[in-house]
mmCIF file of C-alpha atoms in Angstrom:
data_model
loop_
_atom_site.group_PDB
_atom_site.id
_atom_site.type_symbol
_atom_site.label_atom_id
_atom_site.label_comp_id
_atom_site.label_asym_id
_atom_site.label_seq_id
_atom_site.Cartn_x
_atom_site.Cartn_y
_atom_site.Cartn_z
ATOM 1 C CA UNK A 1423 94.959 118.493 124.046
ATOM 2 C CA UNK A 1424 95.800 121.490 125.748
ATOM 3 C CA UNK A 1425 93.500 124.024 127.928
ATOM 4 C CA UNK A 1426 90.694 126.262 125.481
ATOM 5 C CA UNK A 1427 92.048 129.480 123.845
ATOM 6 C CA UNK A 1428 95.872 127.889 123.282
ATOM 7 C CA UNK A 1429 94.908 127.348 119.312
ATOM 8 C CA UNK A 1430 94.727 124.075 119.146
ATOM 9 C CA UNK A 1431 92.216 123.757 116.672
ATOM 10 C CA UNK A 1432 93.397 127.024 114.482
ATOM 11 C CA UNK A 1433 96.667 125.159 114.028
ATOM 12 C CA UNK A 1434 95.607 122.137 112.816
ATOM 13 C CA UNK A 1435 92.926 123.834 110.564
ATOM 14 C CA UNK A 1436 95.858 126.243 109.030
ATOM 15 C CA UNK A 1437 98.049 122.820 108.819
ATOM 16 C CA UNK A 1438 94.992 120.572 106.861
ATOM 17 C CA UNK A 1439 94.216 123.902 104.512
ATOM 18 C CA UNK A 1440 98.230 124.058 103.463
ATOM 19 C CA UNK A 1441 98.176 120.239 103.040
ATOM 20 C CA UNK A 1442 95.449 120.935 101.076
ATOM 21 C CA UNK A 1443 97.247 123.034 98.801
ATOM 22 C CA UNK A 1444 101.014 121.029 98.839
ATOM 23 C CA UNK A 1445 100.448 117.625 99.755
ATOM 24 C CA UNK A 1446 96.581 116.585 97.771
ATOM 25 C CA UNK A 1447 95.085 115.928 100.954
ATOM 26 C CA UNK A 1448 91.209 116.650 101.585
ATOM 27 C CA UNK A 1449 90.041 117.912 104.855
ATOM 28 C CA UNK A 1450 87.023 117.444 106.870
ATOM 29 C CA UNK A 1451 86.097 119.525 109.404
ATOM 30 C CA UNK A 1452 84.006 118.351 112.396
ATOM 31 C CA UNK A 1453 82.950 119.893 115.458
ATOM 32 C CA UNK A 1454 81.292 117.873 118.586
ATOM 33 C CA UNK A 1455 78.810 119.434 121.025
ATOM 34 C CA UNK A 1456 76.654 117.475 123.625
ATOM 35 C CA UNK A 1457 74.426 116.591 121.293
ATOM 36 C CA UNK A 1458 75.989 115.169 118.797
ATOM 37 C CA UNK A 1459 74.994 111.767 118.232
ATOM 38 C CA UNK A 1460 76.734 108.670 116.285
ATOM 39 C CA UNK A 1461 74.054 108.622 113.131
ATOM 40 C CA UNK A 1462 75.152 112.361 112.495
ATOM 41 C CA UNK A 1463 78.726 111.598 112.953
ATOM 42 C CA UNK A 1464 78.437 108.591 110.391
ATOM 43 C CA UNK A 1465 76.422 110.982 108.049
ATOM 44 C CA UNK A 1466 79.168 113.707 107.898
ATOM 45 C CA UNK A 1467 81.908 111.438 107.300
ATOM 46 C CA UNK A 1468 80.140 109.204 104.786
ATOM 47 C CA UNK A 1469 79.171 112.667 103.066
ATOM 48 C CA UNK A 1470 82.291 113.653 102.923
ATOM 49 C CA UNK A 1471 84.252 110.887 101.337
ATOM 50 C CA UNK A 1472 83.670 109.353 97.825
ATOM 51 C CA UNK A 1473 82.299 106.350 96.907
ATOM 52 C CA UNK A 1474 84.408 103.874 95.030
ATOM 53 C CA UNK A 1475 82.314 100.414 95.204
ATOM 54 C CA UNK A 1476 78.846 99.271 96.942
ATOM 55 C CA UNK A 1477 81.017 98.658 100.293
ATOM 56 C CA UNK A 1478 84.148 101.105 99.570
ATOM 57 C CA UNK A 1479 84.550 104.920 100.697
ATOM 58 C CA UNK A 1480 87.600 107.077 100.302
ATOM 59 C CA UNK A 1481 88.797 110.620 99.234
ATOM 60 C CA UNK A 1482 88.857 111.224 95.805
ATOM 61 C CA UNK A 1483 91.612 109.813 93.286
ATOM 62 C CA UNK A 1484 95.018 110.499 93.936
ATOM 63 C CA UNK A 1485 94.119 112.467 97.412
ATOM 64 C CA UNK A 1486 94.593 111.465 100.938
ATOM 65 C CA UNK A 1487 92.148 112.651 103.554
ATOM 66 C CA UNK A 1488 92.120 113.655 106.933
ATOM 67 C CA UNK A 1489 89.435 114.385 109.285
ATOM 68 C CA UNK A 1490 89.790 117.181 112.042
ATOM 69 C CA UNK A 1491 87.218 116.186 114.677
ATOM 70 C CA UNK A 1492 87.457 119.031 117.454
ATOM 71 C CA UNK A 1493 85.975 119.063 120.626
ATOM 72 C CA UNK A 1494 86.015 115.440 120.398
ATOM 73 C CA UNK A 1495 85.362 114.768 124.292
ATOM 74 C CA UNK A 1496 82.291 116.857 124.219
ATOM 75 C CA UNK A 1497 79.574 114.507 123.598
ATOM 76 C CA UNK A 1498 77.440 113.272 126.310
ATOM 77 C CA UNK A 1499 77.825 110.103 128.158
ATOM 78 C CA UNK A 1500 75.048 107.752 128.008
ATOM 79 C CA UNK A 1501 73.548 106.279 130.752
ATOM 80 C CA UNK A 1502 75.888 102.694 130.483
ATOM 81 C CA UNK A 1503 79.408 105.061 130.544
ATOM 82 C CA UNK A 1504 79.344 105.299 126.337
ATOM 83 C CA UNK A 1505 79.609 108.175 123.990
ATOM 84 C CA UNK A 1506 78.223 106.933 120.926
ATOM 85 C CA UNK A 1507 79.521 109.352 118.097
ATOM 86 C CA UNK A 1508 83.431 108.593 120.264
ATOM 87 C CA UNK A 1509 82.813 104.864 119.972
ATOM 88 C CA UNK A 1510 82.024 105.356 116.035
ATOM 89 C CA UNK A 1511 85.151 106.583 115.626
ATOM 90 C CA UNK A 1512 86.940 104.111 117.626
ATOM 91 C CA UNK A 1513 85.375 101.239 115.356
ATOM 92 C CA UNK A 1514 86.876 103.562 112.854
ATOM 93 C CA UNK A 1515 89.801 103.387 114.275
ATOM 94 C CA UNK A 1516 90.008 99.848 115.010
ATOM 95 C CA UNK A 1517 88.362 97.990 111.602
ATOM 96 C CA UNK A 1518 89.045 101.240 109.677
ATOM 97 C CA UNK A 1519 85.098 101.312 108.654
ATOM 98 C CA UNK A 1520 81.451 101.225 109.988
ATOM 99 C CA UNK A 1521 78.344 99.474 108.911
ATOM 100 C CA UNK A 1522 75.376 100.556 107.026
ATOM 101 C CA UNK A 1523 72.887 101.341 109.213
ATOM 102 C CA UNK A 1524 69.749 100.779 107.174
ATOM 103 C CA UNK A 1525 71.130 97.580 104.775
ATOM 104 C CA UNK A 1526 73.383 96.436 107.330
ATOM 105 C CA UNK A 1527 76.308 95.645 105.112
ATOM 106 C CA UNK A 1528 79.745 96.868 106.299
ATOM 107 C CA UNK A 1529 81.579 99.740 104.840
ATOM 108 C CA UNK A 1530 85.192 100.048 104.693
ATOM 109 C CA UNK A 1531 87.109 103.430 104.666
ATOM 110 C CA UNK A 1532 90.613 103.803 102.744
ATOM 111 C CA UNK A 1533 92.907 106.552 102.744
ATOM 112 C CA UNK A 1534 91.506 108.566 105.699
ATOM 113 C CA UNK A 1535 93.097 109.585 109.145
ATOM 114 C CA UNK A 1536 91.892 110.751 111.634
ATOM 115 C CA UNK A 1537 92.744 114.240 113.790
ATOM 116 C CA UNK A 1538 91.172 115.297 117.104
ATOM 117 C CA UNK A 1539 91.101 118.155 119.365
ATOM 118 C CA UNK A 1540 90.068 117.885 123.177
ATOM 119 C CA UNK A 1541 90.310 119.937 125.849
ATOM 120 C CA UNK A 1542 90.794 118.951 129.480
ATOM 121 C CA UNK A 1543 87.538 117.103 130.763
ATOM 122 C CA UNK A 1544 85.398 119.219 133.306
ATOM 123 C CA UNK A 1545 83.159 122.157 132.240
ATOM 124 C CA UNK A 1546 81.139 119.642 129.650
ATOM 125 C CA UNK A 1547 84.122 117.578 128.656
ATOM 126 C CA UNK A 1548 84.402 114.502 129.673
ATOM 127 C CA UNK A 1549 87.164 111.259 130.172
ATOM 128 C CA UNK A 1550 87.417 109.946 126.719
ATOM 129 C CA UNK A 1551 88.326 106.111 127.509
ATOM 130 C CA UNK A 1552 91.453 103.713 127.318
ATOM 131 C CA UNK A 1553 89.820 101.830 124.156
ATOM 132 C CA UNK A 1554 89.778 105.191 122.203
ATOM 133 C CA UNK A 1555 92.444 106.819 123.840
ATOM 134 C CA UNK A 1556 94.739 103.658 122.924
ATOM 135 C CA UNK A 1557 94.879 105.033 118.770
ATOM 136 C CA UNK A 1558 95.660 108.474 120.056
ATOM 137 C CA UNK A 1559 98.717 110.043 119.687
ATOM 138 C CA UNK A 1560 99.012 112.703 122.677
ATOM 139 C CA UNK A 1561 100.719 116.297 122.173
ATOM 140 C CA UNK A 1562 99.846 119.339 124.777
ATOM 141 C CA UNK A 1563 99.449 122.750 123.791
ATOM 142 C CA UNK A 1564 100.996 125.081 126.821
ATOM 143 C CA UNK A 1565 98.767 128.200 127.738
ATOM 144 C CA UNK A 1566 100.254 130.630 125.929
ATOM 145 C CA UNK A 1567 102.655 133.199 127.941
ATOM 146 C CA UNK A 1568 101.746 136.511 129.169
ATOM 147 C CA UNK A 1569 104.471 137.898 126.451
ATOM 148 C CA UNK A 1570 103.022 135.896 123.667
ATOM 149 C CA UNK A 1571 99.681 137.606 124.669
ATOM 150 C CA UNK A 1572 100.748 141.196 124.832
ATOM 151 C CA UNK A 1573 102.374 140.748 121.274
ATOM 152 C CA UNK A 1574 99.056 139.448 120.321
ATOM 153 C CA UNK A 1575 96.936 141.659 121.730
ATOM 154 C CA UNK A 1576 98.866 145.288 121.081
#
């Protein structure tokens, strides 16, 4: 988390694309708006990963993969205090899979973890809550200095 602008979501990209290259680990890139919903969520990740068996997902063989969701406190809250496409990935999170939503059979997920990026809530954000939050570990980005900027920018 850190305030927008700080590079919070160019470092982790630049850290998933050397993985990529030293470490066999596939990245997935995701982006959340206010619109994004929990079917298109599901969609992208199940498109992403391959599938070993009826009820099995996972990167491909001998690969680990990782999925950078940024802007993850952007979707909007329902009218009962959800966000569906957050409480997705807390299921994810929590049973490490998600059902299939037309043959209602569940899917598990192997090999996968999970990355996010959020900025501070206000200005569309919003609270992401204690359930999700729980899985989460926390670092803060500082706004970058005035000296860091002129170096930057010159």
């Amino acid at each position: 988390t850190g305030t927008s602008g700080v590079g919070k979501s160019s470092i982790l990209q630049n850290l998933l694309e050397t993985m990529k290259e030293f470490a066999n680990v596939s990245p997935i890139f995701m982006t959340f708006s206010a619109q994004t919903g929990s079917m298109q969520t599901q969609l992208s990740i199940e498109g992403r990963l391959e599938k070993k068996r009826k009820n099995l997902l996972g990167p491909p063989v001998n690969k680990s993969s990782a999925i950078l969701v940024d802007d993850v406190n952007m979707p909007a809250v329902e009218e009962y205090g959800a966000q569906p496409p957050i409480e997705l990935l807390r299921q994810f999170q929590d049973q490490r899979g998600f059902y299939d939503r037309k043959k209602l059979f569940w899917k598990d997920i192997v090999g996968t973890t999970l990355l996010l990026c959020a900025g501070p809530p206000g200005g569309g954000r919003n609270d992401m809550t204690a359930r999700f939050t729980r899985h989460c570990h926390v670092l803060c980005m500082p706004n970058t200095s005035e000296e860091a900027m002129t170096l930057i920018f010159s």
